[in-house]
Amino acid sequence: MALDKKSGYRKNFTLGITFITLISILFVLSLFLAFNYSKKSIENDFVSEKVNVLEQSIKPYNDFFQNKMPEVSYYNGFLDSSTAAKFVDTVMLKYPFVSKVVFYDTEVKNAAVKDGVNANHLGIGPKAIYQFGKGISPDSVKLYSEEDTRSFNVGSDFNAMAIKLATFVESLDTTSVPSQEALFTNFSIVNSNDNKITYLNIPRREDLKTYKDMIKRKLDPAPVYQQDILVFNLDANRIKIVNTRPLLYQSIRVEPLTYDPIDTSEEKITTEIALPGAFSNFKIYLVSSKSYIKKEIFIYFMPIALVLLLVYGVLLLVAFLIYRNLNINSKMFKLQYDFVNNLTHEFKTPVSVIKIAGNNIKSATSLSQKELNLYGKILDEEADKLNGLMNKLLAFTQIENKAINLNQEEVNIVDFIESTIESHTLKHPDFKMTYEVVGFKTFITDPVLLGSLYDNLAENAYKYSNPGNKKLHISAKLIKGVLVFRFADKGIGIPSSELNNIFKKFFRIQNEYNQMGSVGLGLAFCKELVNFMQGEISVRSKVGVGTEFKIVLPYNS
């Protein structure tokens, strides 16, 4: 019957395979869900990220509208053509979407104006009109001056701002102070149809009160008040688009709000967002092909996949470690099981022989001297076997736990080896043992431990050799300051697959020589002895040829 059935120790391979299959299915499912999540996330980003594109692209316009344009008010209406030209140059250099600026050098007086807006006794009209911009020739800069006798239409932009000023002044509550936001709103006009922003420098509070009086009644024509009106012509196509997600948006451009593409291929994904303010008739149009989007999906997906792969790898590693531990435990269990069985057998044989001999002596009416000597020899030999087995187990445990001390005595190596050979050839007459010693005669060591080492290796050489070929050659050499002992036999050899296991406790090679029982401690005991003596042990073997054990010990003379 197999060991696992007798002992009850089983390894459930089906459970292991089920576990691996389950985590593999979960891994594949997780990858599928992660990819779909990545795809949905990128598709959502494609729609939502356009807000960031808009914010970054329109940032210069907001800076122009909120910070640069109000600088006109710092001049308090006293801008002249040259100062206005310099101001426009700085604007067009920093804000390329400003294509042209028309400057109205404006007068507000308590008299009717020929060109402009009159509100009762309040007259608002241009003293001169200039235009600045790229491509405007120097002779076209000045459009109008009050000295011109020809009729000139000042334009709807000027009139709209003049009317707005007159309306604001007429409804002005002189007892309260309007906020800067209210003033800015009332003195600027955003015309999204023509992509223009008209701005009038904010008059001082005292000037606004005077303007209100001018509407109500006739005043002294002097003084004449100066105001500056600038009309900024904007070009939406000159807005610098900032692509905040270049791996997401393949193409971004400004299109009219009514733009409807002719190409509606399903291979392309589009989204759009309207521009604000003076550009509200335009939109930012974002386009990407599905193949282009897939790259971003995989960039998003790969870190998630790597994390899932790492988790999957950890789970597989855990499964492997559990399986390995179960396998090791199974082997250890089998080794211990064999050890107990073999140890029981080793004890049972001499105990049975002792019991039989004792019963024979007890039941015999009389024994001859020869019979007494025979039974005495049997009892003595079997008692020695039990004592040797107990001593080996005890010594192994003591050495393993370092519970004994290493004795230091001078040993004559030739006498030591010859004593070992004499002992084993006396015990096994068919055992042929030879030796050689090179480079030294004596050294300091523990003779008891060294004797145990020699005895174990000699017994192994005899036990695992075929009848008629039981030979062992022992060499002892001093090489480069260390002692090298070699035990070379002509035995059955050790399979290469088993060489890494022979020094393990309770391990036994399965062959016909171990059928009668072996505790599996001999070579493990040798290794512990060598380690305790601060040396090294190694083996090389070839099946059918023989085995050689090499022991290296420190040389203490």
XYZ file of C-alpha atoms in Angstrom:
557
model
C 0.000 0.000 0.000
C 1.323 3.465 -0.831
C 2.696 5.630 1.970
C 0.159 8.410 1.633
C -2.716 5.948 2.055
C -1.168 4.298 5.079
C -0.091 7.491 6.749
C -3.037 9.632 5.785
C -0.694 12.298 4.394
C -1.950 13.444 0.987
C -1.137 16.244 -1.433
C -4.261 17.471 -3.170
C -3.040 18.171 -6.730
C -6.603 18.786 -7.903
C -6.945 21.637 -5.400
C -3.667 23.140 -6.595
C -4.662 22.926 -10.258
C -8.092 24.373 -9.413
C -6.436 27.270 -7.552
C -4.078 28.056 -10.439
C -6.921 27.769 -12.965
C -9.102 30.074 -10.872
C -6.473 32.795 -10.454
C -5.622 32.504 -14.170
C -9.273 33.035 -15.093
C -9.445 35.960 -12.649
C -6.248 37.380 -14.155
C -7.611 37.220 -17.719
C -10.960 38.648 -16.566
C -9.162 41.438 -14.695
C -7.144 42.283 -17.814
C -10.345 42.406 -19.861
C -12.093 44.654 -17.330
C -8.993 46.824 -16.959
C -8.779 47.299 -20.724
C -12.470 48.242 -20.937
C -11.998 50.623 -18.002
C -8.976 52.174 -19.720
C -10.899 52.528 -22.965
C -13.887 54.156 -21.237
C -11.593 56.429 -19.203
C -9.705 57.646 -22.302
C -12.967 58.169 -24.182
C -14.251 60.247 -21.253
C -10.963 62.146 -21.169
C -11.338 62.851 -24.876
C -14.565 64.687 -24.078
C -13.546 66.321 -20.776
C -9.911 67.221 -21.454
C -10.997 69.755 -24.083
C -11.806 72.138 -21.204
C -8.099 72.191 -20.283
C -7.190 72.756 -23.927
C -9.595 75.703 -23.987
C -8.309 77.141 -20.695
C -4.674 76.943 -21.747
C -5.315 78.210 -25.273
C -7.509 81.112 -24.197
C -5.249 82.150 -21.308
C -3.465 84.855 -23.404
C -6.879 86.276 -24.420
C -8.019 86.435 -20.797
C -4.750 88.124 -19.830
C -5.226 90.621 -22.652
C -8.834 91.340 -21.731
C -8.367 91.548 -17.970
C -4.888 93.046 -17.653
C -3.467 94.536 -20.830
C -6.513 96.324 -22.229
C -7.301 98.207 -18.987
C -3.821 99.788 -19.195
C -5.408 102.297 -21.579
C -7.059 103.894 -18.533
C -3.647 104.730 -17.033
C -3.260 107.484 -19.652
C -6.491 109.224 -18.462
C -7.469 110.075 -22.034
C -4.198 111.751 -23.012
C -2.975 109.121 -25.457
C -1.490 110.630 -28.614
C -0.851 108.850 -31.873
C 2.802 107.992 -31.154
C 2.087 106.691 -27.641
C -0.885 104.749 -28.961
C 1.324 103.228 -31.697
C 3.867 102.045 -29.087
C 1.102 100.631 -26.914
C -0.400 98.749 -29.884
C 3.038 97.392 -30.816
C 3.434 95.834 -27.377
C -0.106 94.419 -27.600
C 0.373 92.850 -31.035
C 3.779 91.460 -30.110
C 2.471 89.673 -27.014
C -1.012 88.843 -28.320
C -0.776 87.803 -32.004
C -4.548 87.254 -32.231
C -4.954 91.090 -32.229
C -4.857 91.860 -35.969
C -5.656 95.600 -36.015
C -6.370 98.453 -33.588
C -8.346 101.593 -34.398
C -7.553 104.483 -32.060
C -10.112 107.300 -31.552
C -8.533 110.363 -29.938
C -11.846 111.544 -28.469
C -13.090 114.832 -27.024
C -16.030 115.312 -24.639
C -17.375 118.884 -24.489
C -20.406 120.980 -23.681
C -21.146 121.645 -27.332
C -22.563 119.781 -30.294
C -20.141 117.794 -32.432
C -20.290 117.334 -36.168
C -19.172 113.719 -36.202
C -20.088 111.663 -33.164
C -22.896 111.554 -30.619
C -24.759 114.456 -29.003
C -26.812 113.960 -25.847
C -28.567 117.261 -24.999
C -25.643 119.594 -24.298
C -23.071 116.767 -24.153
C -21.056 116.172 -27.300
C -18.783 113.164 -27.837
C -16.701 113.136 -31.022
C -13.281 112.119 -32.372
C -10.538 114.666 -32.719
C -8.523 112.203 -34.779
C -8.722 108.559 -35.824
C -5.718 106.252 -36.387
C -5.350 102.612 -37.323
C -2.412 100.342 -36.449
C -1.587 96.836 -37.507
C 0.505 94.593 -39.686
C 0.245 95.399 -43.379
C -1.009 98.973 -42.851
C 1.109 101.437 -44.840
C 2.326 104.598 -43.073
C 0.120 106.855 -45.215
C -2.961 104.870 -44.131
C -2.380 105.146 -40.399
C -4.278 108.420 -39.969
C -7.906 108.027 -41.019
C -9.433 111.307 -39.860
C -8.733 114.597 -38.101
C -11.087 117.422 -37.142
C -9.337 119.763 -39.578
C -10.656 117.673 -42.468
C -13.424 119.392 -44.341
C -14.603 116.205 -45.968
C -17.459 114.267 -44.478
C -16.384 111.120 -42.542
C -18.383 108.358 -40.977
C -16.771 107.642 -37.599
C -18.265 104.183 -37.597
C -20.651 102.100 -35.537
C -17.957 101.048 -33.043
C -17.327 104.612 -31.949
C -21.020 105.537 -31.894
C -21.922 102.458 -29.853
C -19.320 103.312 -27.212
C -20.280 107.009 -27.218
C -23.965 106.127 -26.720
C -22.990 103.734 -23.911
C -20.997 106.514 -22.230
C -23.862 108.988 -22.530
C -26.373 106.447 -21.205
C -24.134 105.592 -18.253
C -23.567 109.279 -17.425
C -27.276 110.102 -17.649
C -28.204 107.304 -15.202
C -25.195 107.900 -12.938
C -25.871 108.222 -9.200
C -23.347 110.832 -8.171
C -23.859 110.077 -4.474
C -22.385 106.545 -4.780
C -19.107 105.221 -6.040
C -19.456 102.609 -8.841
C -17.282 99.495 -8.521
C -14.352 98.875 -10.827
C -16.145 95.876 -12.283
C -19.200 98.020 -13.110
C -16.978 100.690 -14.684
C -15.084 98.101 -16.729
C -18.338 96.522 -17.932
C -19.860 99.881 -18.907
C -16.810 101.104 -20.754
C -16.110 98.062 -22.889
C -18.120 96.419 -25.669
C -17.480 92.855 -26.813
C -18.729 92.331 -30.373
C -18.600 88.608 -31.137
C -20.171 89.061 -34.597
C -17.224 91.102 -35.858
C -14.662 89.762 -33.382
C -14.020 93.182 -31.894
C -13.562 94.656 -28.448
C -14.174 98.377 -28.025
C -12.660 99.935 -24.936
C -12.977 103.433 -23.514
C -10.560 104.526 -20.830
C -12.475 104.807 -17.557
C -13.124 108.518 -16.809
C -12.323 109.937 -13.407
C -15.270 110.299 -11.022
C -15.069 114.119 -11.132
C -15.174 114.029 -14.948
C -18.269 111.786 -14.881
C -20.060 114.316 -12.635
C -19.120 117.088 -15.038
C -20.402 115.045 -17.997
C -23.728 114.627 -16.170
C -23.988 118.382 -15.710
C -23.225 118.871 -19.419
C -26.242 116.743 -20.314
C -28.552 118.732 -18.074
C -27.546 122.313 -18.887
C -25.421 124.578 -20.965
C -21.987 125.204 -19.441
C -18.911 127.083 -20.412
C -17.563 125.448 -23.604
C -14.161 125.283 -21.973
C -12.579 123.060 -20.881
C -12.714 120.178 -23.364
C -12.157 116.725 -21.833
C -9.993 114.056 -23.442
C -11.026 110.400 -23.778
C -9.440 107.488 -25.650
C -11.439 104.823 -27.457
C -9.641 101.819 -28.902
C -11.243 99.160 -31.079
C -9.306 95.894 -31.062
C -9.936 93.721 -34.109
C -9.266 90.073 -33.271
C -8.480 87.067 -35.483
C -9.557 83.724 -33.997
C -7.294 81.819 -36.387
C -4.258 83.385 -34.734
C -5.026 81.884 -31.365
C -2.164 79.606 -30.384
C -3.712 76.247 -29.548
C -2.132 74.503 -26.552
C -2.557 70.732 -26.847
C -2.468 69.596 -23.220
C -2.823 65.934 -24.259
C -0.833 65.422 -27.467
C -1.241 61.642 -27.166
C -4.998 62.077 -26.954
C -5.761 64.762 -29.550
C -4.286 64.161 -32.981
C -5.466 67.453 -34.503
C -6.848 70.644 -32.923
C -7.967 73.677 -34.883
C -10.241 76.716 -34.644
C -13.383 76.535 -36.764
C -16.526 78.676 -37.103
C -19.290 77.728 -34.715
C -21.413 76.577 -37.660
C -18.666 74.366 -39.078
C -19.918 70.897 -39.985
C -17.281 68.524 -41.432
C -18.003 66.771 -44.689
C -15.926 63.734 -43.686
C -17.943 61.861 -41.045
C -15.881 58.670 -41.114
C -16.468 56.265 -38.232
C -12.693 55.902 -37.964
C -12.482 59.400 -36.510
C -13.598 60.715 -33.129
C -14.409 64.409 -32.749
C -15.415 66.818 -30.031
C -15.692 70.599 -29.817
C -15.976 73.468 -27.365
C -17.009 77.081 -27.987
C -14.569 79.942 -27.512
C -15.592 82.738 -25.108
C -15.942 86.508 -25.416
C -15.132 88.116 -28.725
C -14.461 84.668 -30.206
C -17.839 83.187 -29.285
C -18.691 82.661 -32.958
C -15.820 80.182 -33.122
C -15.063 76.862 -31.527
C -12.083 74.638 -30.865
C -12.481 71.502 -32.961
C -10.607 68.397 -31.767
C -10.101 65.305 -33.953
C -8.375 61.935 -33.475
C -8.460 58.646 -35.326
C -9.451 55.524 -33.402
C -6.042 53.981 -34.082
C -4.402 57.082 -32.570
C -6.619 56.825 -29.489
C -5.669 53.167 -29.052
C -2.069 54.199 -28.322
C -3.245 56.362 -25.419
C -5.529 53.560 -24.219
C -2.580 51.159 -24.106
C -0.397 53.748 -22.347
C -3.127 54.046 -19.712
C -3.736 50.307 -19.627
C -0.137 49.049 -19.378
C 0.567 50.165 -15.743
C -2.705 48.556 -14.629
C -1.806 45.391 -16.545
C 1.658 45.330 -14.958
C 0.137 45.644 -11.470
C -2.294 42.828 -12.265
C 0.580 40.756 -13.652
C 2.574 41.414 -10.483
C -0.368 40.313 -8.322
C -0.846 37.257 -10.521
C 2.869 36.461 -10.267
C 2.765 36.816 -6.472
C -0.220 34.461 -6.294
C 1.560 31.941 -8.525
C 4.655 32.276 -6.354
C 2.557 31.697 -3.239
C 0.989 28.643 -4.898
C 4.438 27.364 -5.859
C 5.806 27.931 -2.343
C 2.827 26.165 -0.813
C 3.279 23.262 -3.229
C 7.018 23.168 -2.582
C 6.497 23.210 1.181
C 3.917 20.449 0.888
C 6.331 18.503 -1.284
C 9.172 19.034 1.201
C 6.899 18.122 4.085
C 5.799 15.022 2.180
C 9.411 13.994 1.590
C 10.318 14.734 5.210
C 7.288 12.767 6.364
C 8.325 9.856 4.142
C 11.926 10.070 5.359
C 10.818 10.144 8.984
C 8.375 7.318 8.317
C 11.158 5.248 6.722
C 13.503 6.226 9.542
C 11.084 5.002 12.193
C 10.447 1.771 10.249
C 14.127 1.142 9.614
C 15.150 2.118 13.117
C 12.498 -0.239 14.459
C 13.867 -2.956 12.198
C 17.445 -2.210 13.293
C 16.418 -2.467 16.947
C 14.044 -5.395 16.426
C 16.635 -7.719 14.849
C 19.201 -7.706 17.701
C 16.421 -7.628 20.322
C 14.833 -10.718 18.704
C 18.191 -12.515 18.567
C 18.882 -11.646 22.223
C 15.406 -12.849 23.200
C 15.810 -16.150 21.314
C 19.251 -16.710 22.832
C 17.892 -15.910 26.281
C 14.941 -18.284 25.863
C 17.286 -21.054 24.696
C 19.513 -20.549 27.725
C 16.479 -20.370 30.022
C 14.801 -23.520 28.643
C 17.942 -25.657 28.399
C 18.499 -28.139 31.261
C 22.218 -28.001 30.750
C 24.592 -26.229 28.353
C 27.988 -27.297 27.164
C 30.933 -24.939 27.285
C 30.743 -24.570 23.496
C 27.053 -23.608 23.662
C 27.769 -21.151 26.464
C 30.524 -19.542 24.402
C 28.224 -19.379 21.330
C 25.316 -17.789 23.198
C 27.699 -15.440 24.988
C 29.185 -14.328 21.671
C 25.708 -13.836 20.164
C 24.522 -11.775 23.135
C 27.728 -9.721 23.118
C 27.555 -8.988 19.348
C 23.871 -8.056 19.401
C 24.374 -5.868 22.464
C 27.250 -4.140 20.600
C 24.910 -3.516 17.644
C 22.307 -1.898 19.891
C 24.945 0.106 21.695
C 26.518 1.262 18.404
C 23.162 2.342 17.003
C 22.298 4.259 20.170
C 25.746 5.860 20.266
C 25.419 6.985 16.625
C 22.017 8.576 17.262
C 23.277 10.242 20.428
C 26.501 11.451 18.812
C 24.592 12.798 15.783
C 22.254 14.778 18.044
C 25.137 16.085 20.176
C 27.182 17.166 17.168
C 24.174 18.745 15.441
C 23.416 20.763 18.581
C 27.133 21.382 19.290
C 26.729 19.813 22.719
C 30.228 18.240 22.727
C 33.696 19.715 22.671
C 36.334 19.009 20.052
C 39.292 17.215 21.703
C 42.744 18.091 20.407
C 45.213 15.190 20.385
C 48.228 14.350 18.256
C 47.402 11.541 15.831
C 49.915 9.464 13.875
C 48.138 9.134 10.570
C 49.810 5.855 9.499
C 48.999 4.120 12.790
C 45.455 5.548 12.679
C 44.740 4.281 9.137
C 46.323 0.878 9.776
C 44.216 0.490 12.908
C 41.080 1.258 10.893
C 42.075 -1.213 8.161
C 42.849 -3.927 10.703
C 39.477 -3.432 12.413
C 37.455 -3.647 9.192
C 39.383 -6.490 7.549
C 39.050 -8.487 10.749
C 35.314 -7.885 10.640
C 35.082 -8.430 6.862
C 37.823 -10.767 5.627
C 36.846 -10.209 1.974
C 37.353 -6.421 2.320
C 40.529 -5.312 0.543
C 41.782 -1.951 1.872
C 44.917 -0.040 0.814
C 46.293 3.367 1.744
C 48.931 6.016 1.045
C 50.174 8.992 3.078
C 52.009 11.964 1.486
C 53.500 15.070 3.066
C 52.905 14.566 6.792
C 53.071 12.010 9.602
C 51.160 13.523 12.527
C 48.501 16.229 13.072
C 46.260 17.514 15.832
C 42.602 16.449 15.767
C 39.867 14.626 17.673
C 40.676 10.914 17.157
C 37.233 9.705 18.237
C 35.388 11.890 15.725
C 37.914 11.135 12.990
C 37.526 7.405 13.764
C 33.734 7.679 13.447
C 34.213 9.407 10.095
C 36.594 6.704 8.812
C 34.388 3.870 10.103
C 31.234 5.224 8.447
C 32.893 5.737 5.067
C 34.599 2.315 5.242
C 31.307 0.597 6.170
C 29.571 2.323 3.247
C 32.318 1.244 0.844
C 31.944 -2.355 1.951
C 28.152 -2.366 2.052
C 27.654 -0.800 -1.400
C 30.119 -2.953 -3.338
C 29.432 -6.148 -5.202
C 30.816 -9.423 -3.784
C 34.339 -10.055 -4.997
C 34.918 -6.361 -5.669
C 34.843 -4.936 -2.160
C 37.839 -2.601 -2.337
C 38.686 0.724 -0.717
C 41.753 2.930 -1.183
C 42.402 5.624 1.427
C 44.784 8.495 0.670
C 45.930 11.207 3.097
C 47.882 14.153 1.670
C 49.037 17.536 2.878
C 48.253 19.945 0.007
C 48.755 23.719 0.282
C 48.425 23.755 4.049
C 45.286 21.578 4.323
C 44.762 17.853 4.789
C 42.984 16.086 1.943
C 41.562 12.599 2.617
C 40.110 10.518 -0.218
C 38.080 7.328 0.112
C 37.819 5.655 -3.305
C 35.890 2.402 -3.685
C 34.929 0.134 -6.594
C 31.287 -0.057 -5.573
C 27.999 0.256 -7.392
C 28.188 4.077 -7.563
C 25.610 6.779 -6.966
C 23.264 8.165 -9.676
C 24.056 11.804 -10.512
C 20.437 12.777 -9.727
C 20.940 11.633 -6.127
C 24.312 13.272 -5.402
C 22.721 16.434 -3.995
C 20.602 14.437 -1.526
C 22.942 11.850 -0.036
C 24.062 14.100 2.839
C 20.486 14.791 3.952
C 19.121 13.190 7.103
C 17.007 10.067 6.647
C 17.694 9.992 2.890
C 18.232 6.541 1.390
C 18.981 5.615 -2.192
C 16.488 2.996 -3.323
C 18.505 -0.075 -4.329
C 18.874 -3.735 -3.396
C 21.458 -2.896 -0.725
C 18.939 -0.841 1.254
C 16.118 -3.346 1.169
C 17.119 -4.884 4.486
C 16.868 -1.582 6.267
C 19.005 1.560 6.634
C 18.410 4.426 9.003
C 19.668 6.975 6.491
C 21.977 8.765 8.937
C 25.447 7.548 7.885
C 26.463 10.208 5.341
C 24.452 12.917 7.097
C 26.434 12.016 10.232
C 29.690 12.277 8.233
C 28.788 15.726 6.955
C 27.943 16.919 10.466
C 31.266 15.505 11.724
C 33.252 17.290 8.998
C 31.415 20.562 9.561
C 32.027 20.260 13.301
C 35.736 19.765 12.577
C 35.635 22.932 10.387
C 36.214 21.022 7.163
C 34.450 20.219 3.903
C 33.185 17.006 2.342
C 32.330 16.343 -1.311
C 31.621 13.349 -3.509
C 31.979 12.239 -7.089
C 30.626 8.995 -8.431
C 29.845 6.994 -11.533
C 27.322 4.204 -11.562
C 29.006 0.790 -11.971
C 32.499 2.261 -11.565
C 32.744 3.505 -8.000
C 32.554 6.439 -5.623
C 35.134 8.788 -4.140
C 34.560 10.919 -1.047
C 36.914 13.854 -0.567
C 37.382 15.415 2.883
C 39.356 18.614 3.465
C 40.372 19.398 7.080
C 42.535 22.161 8.541
C 46.105 21.062 9.274
C 47.192 21.604 12.871
C 50.708 20.318 13.498
